[in-house]
């Protein structure tokens, strides 16, 4: 049995999901490869897209209202108006991808990003790809373009509550796997705060606030720290900068009255979550899924416009997170989450109802069974 997991350089979330799926398939002795579709087709193209995406994300934070309005318009528009241009591009990219697929001969193709899925769907439609094709939606919403992925056997979604959106995109329920966004298996296991703090060489007698800005360290981290530093609560800050080296250096030189430990890129976020009493983060789909499984109360801040706006709406409407704004400060949100046992209890109950532990395992086990039955 062989699998190709196709991703793109558009953000870290798609790659994180691809790694989680690949790691579990490898454990099950399933030969697999993670393929960045743009890197394979044209490495220079990948570099341009990746740099352009990161620059646009930074720019978006400056014009969030406009970007959000544009996303809303895109959600409402009729895709038939630009389908021919989009399809022509996908036909060209699909023909290049087909060479790799023909040589590798996979039984399973998984796409963790919609643009990659559209390209693979061209091969499915033409009959050039016989393998089982699966698309994975990595946020708590269903983007318009998933409606164009018509020939995949399955679409993976975060929760059954997305059924209305799926119907709007003409995705029939028979094709849907509501197993949750695939995250690494290690998040399904929790150790006590005292043990986690011991491993991290942190005192366990304070409330720990984990502060994250995604893999690229987006968001106004200095502002978050300053607001938390002014809180009357006895807190310690654990700040993760991801791959943002300049932010890491800047925060290392920052003076605070409360204890603060700054981390760069780490591969033990699950341990930091176990040591924390709450997390402050922008609501990316992967981070949200991980916090839900960990049962770690989430205070959402500075979401990127578009899918992360939808993540905020989903979590708020389900009572599963708190949202800090200009008029509801981070300090107030911390007071609510850390000092109100009743609110924390209802919050964690809502989180538990949405959590999908073992999501990558459940998806891969299902697909392995499906392929075995087909052979």
mmCIF file of C-alpha atoms in Angstrom:
data_model
loop_
_atom_site.group_PDB
_atom_site.id
_atom_site.type_symbol
_atom_site.label_atom_id
_atom_site.label_comp_id
_atom_site.label_asym_id
_atom_site.label_seq_id
_atom_site.Cartn_x
_atom_site.Cartn_y
_atom_site.Cartn_z
ATOM 1 C CA UNK A 1 0.000 0.000 0.000
ATOM 2 C CA UNK A 2 1.347 3.423 -0.986
ATOM 3 C CA UNK A 3 0.127 6.948 -0.294
ATOM 4 C CA UNK A 4 0.915 10.473 -1.460
ATOM 5 C CA UNK A 5 0.047 13.351 0.880
ATOM 6 C CA UNK A 6 -0.067 16.586 -1.097
ATOM 7 C CA UNK A 7 0.328 19.969 0.556
ATOM 8 C CA UNK A 8 1.250 23.545 -0.391
ATOM 9 C CA UNK A 9 3.503 26.286 1.057
ATOM 10 C CA UNK A 10 0.455 28.408 1.965
ATOM 11 C CA UNK A 11 0.798 28.515 5.763
ATOM 12 C CA UNK A 12 2.045 25.972 8.290
ATOM 13 C CA UNK A 13 -1.286 24.335 9.102
ATOM 14 C CA UNK A 14 -1.558 22.302 5.896
ATOM 15 C CA UNK A 15 1.975 20.998 6.382
ATOM 16 C CA UNK A 16 1.296 20.137 10.024
ATOM 17 C CA UNK A 17 -1.723 18.057 9.010
ATOM 18 C CA UNK A 18 0.301 16.358 6.271
ATOM 19 C CA UNK A 19 3.021 15.429 8.790
ATOM 20 C CA UNK A 20 0.470 14.049 11.282
ATOM 21 C CA UNK A 21 -1.045 11.821 8.603
ATOM 22 C CA UNK A 22 2.350 10.750 7.271
ATOM 23 C CA UNK A 23 3.675 9.887 10.734
ATOM 24 C CA UNK A 24 0.725 7.624 11.513
ATOM 25 C CA UNK A 25 0.795 5.908 8.105
ATOM 26 C CA UNK A 26 4.492 5.246 8.624
ATOM 27 C CA UNK A 27 3.746 3.650 12.006
ATOM 28 C CA UNK A 28 1.314 1.351 10.201
ATOM 29 C CA UNK A 29 4.019 0.367 7.678
ATOM 30 C CA UNK A 30 2.251 2.209 4.861
ATOM 31 C CA UNK A 31 4.787 3.606 2.400
ATOM 32 C CA UNK A 32 4.079 7.289 1.904
ATOM 33 C CA UNK A 33 5.548 10.563 0.733
ATOM 34 C CA UNK A 34 4.639 14.174 1.525
ATOM 35 C CA UNK A 35 4.697 16.235 -1.651
ATOM 36 C CA UNK A 36 4.682 20.033 -1.797
ATOM 37 C CA UNK A 37 2.856 20.372 -5.099
ATOM 38 C CA UNK A 38 4.399 23.712 -6.027
ATOM 39 C CA UNK A 39 7.906 22.589 -5.113
ATOM 40 C CA UNK A 40 7.518 19.541 -7.341
ATOM 41 C CA UNK A 41 6.055 21.438 -10.288
ATOM 42 C CA UNK A 42 8.485 24.351 -10.115
ATOM 43 C CA UNK A 43 10.727 25.122 -7.097
ATOM 44 C CA UNK A 44 11.030 28.777 -8.097
ATOM 45 C CA UNK A 45 7.235 28.962 -8.285
ATOM 46 C CA UNK A 46 7.084 27.601 -4.737
ATOM 47 C CA UNK A 47 9.486 30.234 -3.430
ATOM 48 C CA UNK A 48 7.511 33.050 -5.043
ATOM 49 C CA UNK A 49 4.186 31.743 -3.700
ATOM 50 C CA UNK A 50 5.551 31.043 -0.213
ATOM 51 C CA UNK A 51 7.150 34.468 0.144
ATOM 52 C CA UNK A 52 4.112 36.127 -1.359
ATOM 53 C CA UNK A 53 1.806 34.320 1.053
ATOM 54 C CA UNK A 54 3.831 35.279 4.133
ATOM 55 C CA UNK A 55 4.052 38.891 2.960
ATOM 56 C CA UNK A 56 0.324 38.994 2.264
ATOM 57 C CA UNK A 57 -0.443 37.574 5.718
ATOM 58 C CA UNK A 58 1.613 40.327 7.329
ATOM 59 C CA UNK A 59 -0.068 42.927 5.133
ATOM 60 C CA UNK A 60 -3.509 41.520 5.896
ATOM 61 C CA UNK A 61 -3.039 42.260 9.576
ATOM 62 C CA UNK A 62 -2.825 45.938 8.609
ATOM 63 C CA UNK A 63 -6.010 45.941 6.498
ATOM 64 C CA UNK A 64 -8.069 43.265 8.207
ATOM 65 C CA UNK A 65 -11.495 44.804 7.594
ATOM 66 C CA UNK A 66 -10.896 45.081 3.846
ATOM 67 C CA UNK A 67 -9.471 41.562 3.651
ATOM 68 C CA UNK A 68 -12.451 40.201 5.583
ATOM 69 C CA UNK A 69 -14.895 41.941 3.221
ATOM 70 C CA UNK A 70 -13.075 40.501 0.200
ATOM 71 C CA UNK A 71 -13.278 37.012 1.697
ATOM 72 C CA UNK A 72 -17.026 37.480 2.267
ATOM 73 C CA UNK A 73 -17.506 38.537 -1.357
ATOM 74 C CA UNK A 74 -15.573 35.493 -2.516
ATOM 75 C CA UNK A 75 -17.823 33.240 -0.432
ATOM 76 C CA UNK A 76 -20.935 34.676 -2.091
ATOM 77 C CA UNK A 77 -19.798 34.947 -5.689
ATOM 78 C CA UNK A 78 -20.661 32.615 -8.551
ATOM 79 C CA UNK A 79 -17.552 30.587 -9.292
ATOM 80 C CA UNK A 80 -18.728 29.785 -12.831
ATOM 81 C CA UNK A 81 -17.602 33.262 -13.885
ATOM 82 C CA UNK A 82 -13.908 32.398 -13.535
ATOM 83 C CA UNK A 83 -14.121 28.612 -13.705
ATOM 84 C CA UNK A 84 -12.647 28.362 -17.214
ATOM 85 C CA UNK A 85 -9.486 30.322 -16.273
ATOM 86 C CA UNK A 86 -9.091 28.387 -13.026
ATOM 87 C CA UNK A 87 -9.674 25.095 -14.806
ATOM 88 C CA UNK A 88 -7.105 25.923 -17.483
ATOM 89 C CA UNK A 89 -4.491 26.572 -14.774
ATOM 90 C CA UNK A 90 -5.403 23.328 -12.976
ATOM 91 C CA UNK A 91 -5.209 21.356 -16.246
ATOM 92 C CA UNK A 92 -1.665 22.595 -16.805
ATOM 93 C CA UNK A 93 -0.509 21.818 -13.264
ATOM 94 C CA UNK A 94 -2.301 18.459 -13.256
ATOM 95 C CA UNK A 95 -0.470 17.311 -16.371
ATOM 96 C CA UNK A 96 2.862 17.917 -14.619
ATOM 97 C CA UNK A 97 1.723 16.214 -11.419
ATOM 98 C CA UNK A 98 0.470 13.208 -13.375
ATOM 99 C CA UNK A 99 4.042 12.186 -14.244
ATOM 100 C CA UNK A 100 4.926 11.804 -10.561
ATOM 101 C CA UNK A 101 1.707 9.935 -9.770
ATOM 102 C CA UNK A 102 2.207 7.573 -12.711
ATOM 103 C CA UNK A 103 5.720 6.724 -11.524
ATOM 104 C CA UNK A 104 4.792 6.362 -7.838
ATOM 105 C CA UNK A 105 1.537 4.412 -8.404
ATOM 106 C CA UNK A 106 -0.218 5.309 -5.124
ATOM 107 C CA UNK A 107 -3.273 3.570 -3.725
ATOM 108 C CA UNK A 108 -4.200 6.709 -1.794
ATOM 109 C CA UNK A 109 -3.860 10.441 -2.441
ATOM 110 C CA UNK A 110 -4.624 12.892 0.377
ATOM 111 C CA UNK A 111 -4.731 16.664 -0.201
ATOM 112 C CA UNK A 112 -4.502 18.978 2.800
ATOM 113 C CA UNK A 113 -5.215 22.196 0.865
ATOM 114 C CA UNK A 114 -8.030 23.069 -1.519
ATOM 115 C CA UNK A 115 -5.873 24.351 -4.409
ATOM 116 C CA UNK A 116 -3.922 21.099 -4.401
ATOM 117 C CA UNK A 117 -7.211 19.181 -4.282
ATOM 118 C CA UNK A 118 -8.537 21.061 -7.316
ATOM 119 C CA UNK A 119 -5.462 20.060 -9.314
ATOM 120 C CA UNK A 120 -5.753 16.402 -8.304
ATOM 121 C CA UNK A 121 -9.494 16.491 -9.064
ATOM 122 C CA UNK A 122 -8.650 17.166 -12.710
ATOM 123 C CA UNK A 123 -6.790 13.839 -12.825
ATOM 124 C CA UNK A 124 -9.694 12.067 -11.141
ATOM 125 C CA UNK A 125 -12.158 13.512 -13.643
ATOM 126 C CA UNK A 126 -10.029 12.439 -16.620
ATOM 127 C CA UNK A 127 -9.551 8.935 -15.215
ATOM 128 C CA UNK A 128 -5.777 9.374 -14.941
ATOM 129 C CA UNK A 129 -5.883 8.785 -11.190
ATOM 130 C CA UNK A 130 -7.451 5.549 -9.959
ATOM 131 C CA UNK A 131 -6.287 5.877 -6.357
ATOM 132 C CA UNK A 132 -8.651 6.754 -3.526
ATOM 133 C CA UNK A 133 -8.660 10.571 -3.267
ATOM 134 C CA UNK A 134 -9.307 12.369 0.021
ATOM 135 C CA UNK A 135 -9.457 16.099 0.758
ATOM 136 C CA UNK A 136 -8.830 17.464 4.251
ATOM 137 C CA UNK A 137 -10.365 20.803 5.302
ATOM 138 C CA UNK A 138 -8.108 22.319 7.953
ATOM 139 C CA UNK A 139 -10.465 24.916 9.479
ATOM 140 C CA UNK A 140 -13.893 24.980 11.103
ATOM 141 C CA UNK A 141 -15.570 26.079 7.888
ATOM 142 C CA UNK A 142 -15.935 24.959 4.267
ATOM 143 C CA UNK A 143 -14.338 27.282 1.724
ATOM 144 C CA UNK A 144 -16.168 27.937 -1.539
ATOM 145 C CA UNK A 145 -13.518 26.239 -3.669
ATOM 146 C CA UNK A 146 -14.126 22.852 -2.057
ATOM 147 C CA UNK A 147 -17.333 22.777 -4.120
ATOM 148 C CA UNK A 148 -15.129 22.356 -7.219
ATOM 149 C CA UNK A 149 -13.585 19.162 -5.831
ATOM 150 C CA UNK A 150 -16.277 16.923 -7.267
ATOM 151 C CA UNK A 151 -14.523 13.610 -7.912
ATOM 152 C CA UNK A 152 -12.832 12.869 -4.582
ATOM 153 C CA UNK A 153 -14.236 9.901 -2.725
ATOM 154 C CA UNK A 154 -14.044 11.652 0.665
ATOM 155 C CA UNK A 155 -13.816 15.106 2.240
ATOM 156 C CA UNK A 156 -12.640 15.309 5.879
ATOM 157 C CA UNK A 157 -14.204 18.038 8.050
ATOM 158 C CA UNK A 158 -13.735 19.298 11.587
ATOM 159 C CA UNK A 159 -17.238 18.547 12.865
ATOM 160 C CA UNK A 160 -20.714 17.332 11.894
ATOM 161 C CA UNK A 161 -21.999 20.862 12.511
ATOM 162 C CA UNK A 162 -20.526 21.866 9.144
ATOM 163 C CA UNK A 163 -23.217 19.860 7.338
ATOM 164 C CA UNK A 164 -25.140 22.995 6.307
ATOM 165 C CA UNK A 165 -22.052 24.543 4.727
ATOM 166 C CA UNK A 166 -21.254 21.289 2.952
ATOM 167 C CA UNK A 167 -24.765 21.206 1.508
ATOM 168 C CA UNK A 168 -24.308 24.786 0.236
ATOM 169 C CA UNK A 169 -21.173 23.624 -1.610
ATOM 170 C CA UNK A 170 -23.075 20.646 -3.093
ATOM 171 C CA UNK A 171 -20.915 18.160 -1.192
ATOM 172 C CA UNK A 172 -23.103 15.159 -0.396
ATOM 173 C CA UNK A 173 -22.942 13.718 3.119
ATOM 174 C CA UNK A 174 -22.004 10.282 1.770
ATOM 175 C CA UNK A 175 -18.592 11.733 0.851
ATOM 176 C CA UNK A 176 -18.004 13.398 4.227
ATOM 177 C CA UNK A 177 -15.801 12.100 7.047
ATOM 178 C CA UNK A 178 -16.494 14.274 10.154
ATOM 179 C CA UNK A 179 -13.484 12.849 11.998
ATOM 180 C CA UNK A 180 -11.877 16.169 12.915
ATOM 181 C CA UNK A 181 -8.827 17.982 11.595
ATOM 182 C CA UNK A 182 -5.960 15.441 11.701
ATOM 183 C CA UNK A 183 -3.445 16.408 14.375
ATOM 184 C CA UNK A 184 -0.469 14.558 15.818
ATOM 185 C CA UNK A 185 -1.349 11.598 17.995
ATOM 186 C CA UNK A 186 0.726 12.958 20.899
ATOM 187 C CA UNK A 187 -1.931 15.608 21.661
ATOM 188 C CA UNK A 188 -4.370 12.895 22.697
ATOM 189 C CA UNK A 189 -2.274 12.116 25.775
ATOM 190 C CA UNK A 190 -2.079 14.458 28.753
ATOM 191 C CA UNK A 191 0.205 14.547 31.767
ATOM 192 C CA UNK A 192 -0.439 16.575 34.897
ATOM 193 C CA UNK A 193 0.602 20.192 35.197
ATOM 194 C CA UNK A 194 3.109 19.452 37.944
ATOM 195 C CA UNK A 195 4.889 16.807 35.858
ATOM 196 C CA UNK A 196 4.870 19.023 32.747
ATOM 197 C CA UNK A 197 6.319 21.950 34.687
ATOM 198 C CA UNK A 198 8.977 19.703 36.147
ATOM 199 C CA UNK A 199 10.070 18.583 32.673
ATOM 200 C CA UNK A 200 10.200 22.197 31.527
ATOM 201 C CA UNK A 201 11.972 23.308 34.717
ATOM 202 C CA UNK A 202 9.165 25.714 35.565
ATOM 203 C CA UNK A 203 7.536 26.434 38.940
ATOM 204 C CA UNK A 204 4.119 24.772 39.178
ATOM 205 C CA UNK A 205 2.652 27.097 41.802
ATOM 206 C CA UNK A 206 1.724 29.876 39.356
ATOM 207 C CA UNK A 207 -0.953 30.104 36.691
ATOM 208 C CA UNK A 208 0.804 29.687 33.350
ATOM 209 C CA UNK A 209 -0.440 31.517 30.260
ATOM 210 C CA UNK A 210 0.791 30.035 26.983
ATOM 211 C CA UNK A 211 1.067 32.721 24.278
ATOM 212 C CA UNK A 212 1.321 31.669 20.635
ATOM 213 C CA UNK A 213 1.088 33.378 17.270
ATOM 214 C CA UNK A 214 1.116 30.396 14.923
ATOM 215 C CA UNK A 215 4.151 28.915 13.210
ATOM 216 C CA UNK A 216 5.243 32.314 11.886
ATOM 217 C CA UNK A 217 4.708 34.172 15.164
ATOM 218 C CA UNK A 218 1.999 36.457 13.771
ATOM 219 C CA UNK A 219 0.131 38.937 15.936
ATOM 220 C CA UNK A 220 1.209 41.761 18.213
ATOM 221 C CA UNK A 221 3.007 39.597 20.752
ATOM 222 C CA UNK A 222 4.558 42.549 22.575
ATOM 223 C CA UNK A 223 1.121 44.056 23.109
ATOM 224 C CA UNK A 224 -0.234 40.769 24.455
ATOM 225 C CA UNK A 225 2.661 40.510 26.899
ATOM 226 C CA UNK A 226 2.238 44.089 28.096
ATOM 227 C CA UNK A 227 -1.480 43.556 28.734
ATOM 228 C CA UNK A 228 -0.912 40.317 30.622
ATOM 229 C CA UNK A 229 1.911 41.932 32.587
ATOM 230 C CA UNK A 230 -0.602 44.483 33.902
ATOM 231 C CA UNK A 231 -3.022 41.813 35.127
ATOM 232 C CA UNK A 232 -3.466 41.632 38.917
ATOM 233 C CA UNK A 233 -3.264 37.832 38.732
ATOM 234 C CA UNK A 234 -0.136 35.941 39.746
ATOM 235 C CA UNK A 235 0.842 34.674 36.307
ATOM 236 C CA UNK A 236 3.791 33.362 34.378
ATOM 237 C CA UNK A 237 4.007 33.784 30.594
ATOM 238 C CA UNK A 238 5.234 31.070 28.252
ATOM 239 C CA UNK A 239 5.735 32.694 24.849
ATOM 240 C CA UNK A 240 6.306 30.694 21.646
ATOM 241 C CA UNK A 241 7.648 32.671 18.666
ATOM 242 C CA UNK A 242 7.727 29.802 16.164
ATOM 243 C CA UNK A 243 9.997 30.467 13.197
ATOM 244 C CA UNK A 244 9.993 34.229 13.770
ATOM 245 C CA UNK A 245 13.632 34.705 14.790
ATOM 246 C CA UNK A 246 13.491 38.502 14.929
ATOM 247 C CA UNK A 247 10.516 38.343 17.309
ATOM 248 C CA UNK A 248 12.342 35.803 19.480
ATOM 249 C CA UNK A 249 15.346 38.108 19.774
ATOM 250 C CA UNK A 250 13.146 41.125 20.518
ATOM 251 C CA UNK A 251 11.161 39.358 23.252
ATOM 252 C CA UNK A 252 14.327 37.974 24.822
ATOM 253 C CA UNK A 253 15.316 41.567 25.566
ATOM 254 C CA UNK A 254 11.900 42.602 26.850
ATOM 255 C CA UNK A 255 11.554 43.492 30.560
ATOM 256 C CA UNK A 256 8.414 42.400 32.423
ATOM 257 C CA UNK A 257 7.304 42.411 36.047
ATOM 258 C CA UNK A 258 5.838 38.927 35.766
ATOM 259 C CA UNK A 259 8.038 35.910 35.007
ATOM 260 C CA UNK A 260 8.288 35.152 31.284
ATOM 261 C CA UNK A 261 9.998 32.382 29.363
ATOM 262 C CA UNK A 262 10.444 32.833 25.615
ATOM 263 C CA UNK A 263 10.722 29.908 23.196
ATOM 264 C CA UNK A 264 11.608 29.898 19.507
ATOM 265 C CA UNK A 265 10.508 26.982 17.363
ATOM 266 C CA UNK A 266 9.772 23.942 19.543
ATOM 267 C CA UNK A 267 8.515 20.434 18.810
ATOM 268 C CA UNK A 268 6.957 19.939 22.245
ATOM 269 C CA UNK A 269 3.944 22.269 22.166
ATOM 270 C CA UNK A 270 1.904 19.462 23.713
ATOM 271 C CA UNK A 271 4.120 19.607 26.816
ATOM 272 C CA UNK A 272 3.747 23.387 27.058
ATOM 273 C CA UNK A 273 -0.017 22.956 26.798
ATOM 274 C CA UNK A 274 0.020 20.477 29.668
ATOM 275 C CA UNK A 275 1.964 22.991 31.771
ATOM 276 C CA UNK A 276 -0.414 25.844 30.923
ATOM 277 C CA UNK A 277 -3.693 26.908 32.527
ATOM 278 C CA UNK A 278 -4.905 28.680 29.394
ATOM 279 C CA UNK A 279 -3.648 29.666 25.956
ATOM 280 C CA UNK A 280 -3.729 33.005 24.157
ATOM 281 C CA UNK A 281 -3.523 32.562 20.392
ATOM 282 C CA UNK A 282 -4.900 33.444 17.014
ATOM 283 C CA UNK A 283 -7.460 30.709 16.163
ATOM 284 C CA UNK A 284 -5.812 28.710 13.409
ATOM 285 C CA UNK A 285 -7.571 25.415 12.719
ATOM 286 C CA UNK A 286 -4.697 23.232 13.916
ATOM 287 C CA UNK A 287 -4.093 25.174 17.141
ATOM 288 C CA UNK A 288 -7.817 25.118 17.889
ATOM 289 C CA UNK A 289 -7.998 21.354 17.320
ATOM 290 C CA UNK A 290 -5.017 20.762 19.598
ATOM 291 C CA UNK A 291 -6.408 22.930 22.406
ATOM 292 C CA UNK A 292 -9.813 21.245 22.158
ATOM 293 C CA UNK A 293 -8.214 17.820 22.573
ATOM 294 C CA UNK A 294 -6.062 19.058 25.446
ATOM 295 C CA UNK A 295 -9.056 20.724 27.129
ATOM 296 C CA UNK A 296 -6.990 23.900 27.439
ATOM 297 C CA UNK A 297 -9.156 27.061 27.572
ATOM 298 C CA UNK A 298 -8.453 29.275 24.566
ATOM 299 C CA UNK A 299 -8.496 33.066 24.494
ATOM 300 C CA UNK A 300 -8.667 34.067 20.827
ATOM 301 C CA UNK A 301 -6.933 37.212 19.574
ATOM 302 C CA UNK A 302 -6.186 38.903 16.255
ATOM 303 C CA UNK A 303 -7.476 36.242 13.893
ATOM 304 C CA UNK A 304 -6.495 36.489 10.252
ATOM 305 C CA UNK A 305 -9.462 37.494 8.062
ATOM 306 C CA UNK A 306 -11.261 34.761 6.192
ATOM 307 C CA UNK A 307 -11.198 31.221 7.544
ATOM 308 C CA UNK A 308 -10.001 32.299 10.997
ATOM 309 C CA UNK A 309 -12.983 34.671 11.251
ATOM 310 C CA UNK A 310 -15.117 31.575 10.676
ATOM 311 C CA UNK A 311 -13.175 29.671 13.341
ATOM 312 C CA UNK A 312 -13.971 32.452 15.827
ATOM 313 C CA UNK A 313 -17.674 32.308 14.954
ATOM 314 C CA UNK A 314 -17.774 28.527 15.255
ATOM 315 C CA UNK A 315 -16.104 28.449 18.665
ATOM 316 C CA UNK A 316 -18.087 31.355 20.107
ATOM 317 C CA UNK A 317 -21.392 29.936 18.890
ATOM 318 C CA UNK A 318 -20.508 26.653 20.594
ATOM 319 C CA UNK A 319 -19.340 28.310 23.824
ATOM 320 C CA UNK A 320 -15.926 26.678 23.403
ATOM 321 C CA UNK A 321 -13.569 29.682 23.588
ATOM 322 C CA UNK A 322 -13.256 33.270 24.801
ATOM 323 C CA UNK A 323 -12.595 36.188 22.456
ATOM 324 C CA UNK A 324 -10.496 39.177 23.553
ATOM 325 C CA UNK A 325 -11.228 42.426 21.709
ATOM 326 C CA UNK A 326 -10.603 46.163 22.093
ATOM 327 C CA UNK A 327 -13.608 46.384 24.402
ATOM 328 C CA UNK A 328 -13.079 43.059 26.192
ATOM 329 C CA UNK A 329 -9.425 43.071 27.173
ATOM 330 C CA UNK A 330 -7.025 40.186 27.539
ATOM 331 C CA UNK A 331 -6.847 40.932 31.274
ATOM 332 C CA UNK A 332 -10.639 40.562 31.534
ATOM 333 C CA UNK A 333 -10.549 37.355 29.519
ATOM 334 C CA UNK A 334 -7.875 35.930 31.830
ATOM 335 C CA UNK A 335 -9.949 36.845 34.875
ATOM 336 C CA UNK A 336 -12.942 35.043 33.375
ATOM 337 C CA UNK A 337 -11.046 31.901 32.376
ATOM 338 C CA UNK A 338 -8.782 31.554 35.416
ATOM 339 C CA UNK A 339 -10.833 32.961 38.285
ATOM 340 C CA UNK A 340 -14.355 31.731 37.504
ATOM 341 C CA UNK A 341 -14.612 27.970 38.158
ATOM 342 C CA UNK A 342 -18.185 27.829 36.816
ATOM 343 C CA UNK A 343 -17.253 29.504 33.537
ATOM 344 C CA UNK A 344 -14.172 27.323 33.170
ATOM 345 C CA UNK A 345 -16.259 24.203 33.746
ATOM 346 C CA UNK A 346 -18.851 25.106 31.092
ATOM 347 C CA UNK A 347 -16.076 26.136 28.709
ATOM 348 C CA UNK A 348 -14.266 22.828 29.081
ATOM 349 C CA UNK A 349 -17.519 20.876 28.702
ATOM 350 C CA UNK A 350 -18.154 22.640 25.386
ATOM 351 C CA UNK A 351 -14.577 21.970 24.306
ATOM 352 C CA UNK A 352 -14.920 18.297 25.169
ATOM 353 C CA UNK A 353 -18.027 18.000 22.964
ATOM 354 C CA UNK A 354 -16.047 19.269 19.965
ATOM 355 C CA UNK A 355 -12.697 17.582 20.643
ATOM 356 C CA UNK A 356 -11.573 14.884 18.208
ATOM 357 C CA UNK A 357 -8.729 12.963 19.885
ATOM 358 C CA UNK A 358 -6.869 10.446 17.694
ATOM 359 C CA UNK A 359 -8.152 12.276 14.585
ATOM 360 C CA UNK A 360 -5.203 11.322 12.361
ATOM 361 C CA UNK A 361 -5.331 7.730 13.621
ATOM 362 C CA UNK A 362 -9.077 7.395 13.024
ATOM 363 C CA UNK A 363 -8.794 8.815 9.506
ATOM 364 C CA UNK A 364 -5.843 6.652 8.504
ATOM 365 C CA UNK A 365 -7.319 3.480 9.994
ATOM 366 C CA UNK A 366 -10.526 4.097 8.031
ATOM 367 C CA UNK A 367 -8.656 4.703 4.772
ATOM 368 C CA UNK A 368 -6.404 1.664 5.233
ATOM 369 C CA UNK A 369 -9.542 -0.504 5.671
ATOM 370 C CA UNK A 370 -11.149 1.071 2.598
ATOM 371 C CA UNK A 371 -8.136 0.380 0.397
ATOM 372 C CA UNK A 372 -7.759 -3.164 1.737
ATOM 373 C CA UNK A 373 -11.383 -3.883 0.786
ATOM 374 C CA UNK A 374 -10.802 -2.488 -2.697
ATOM 375 C CA UNK A 375 -7.797 -4.699 -3.378
#
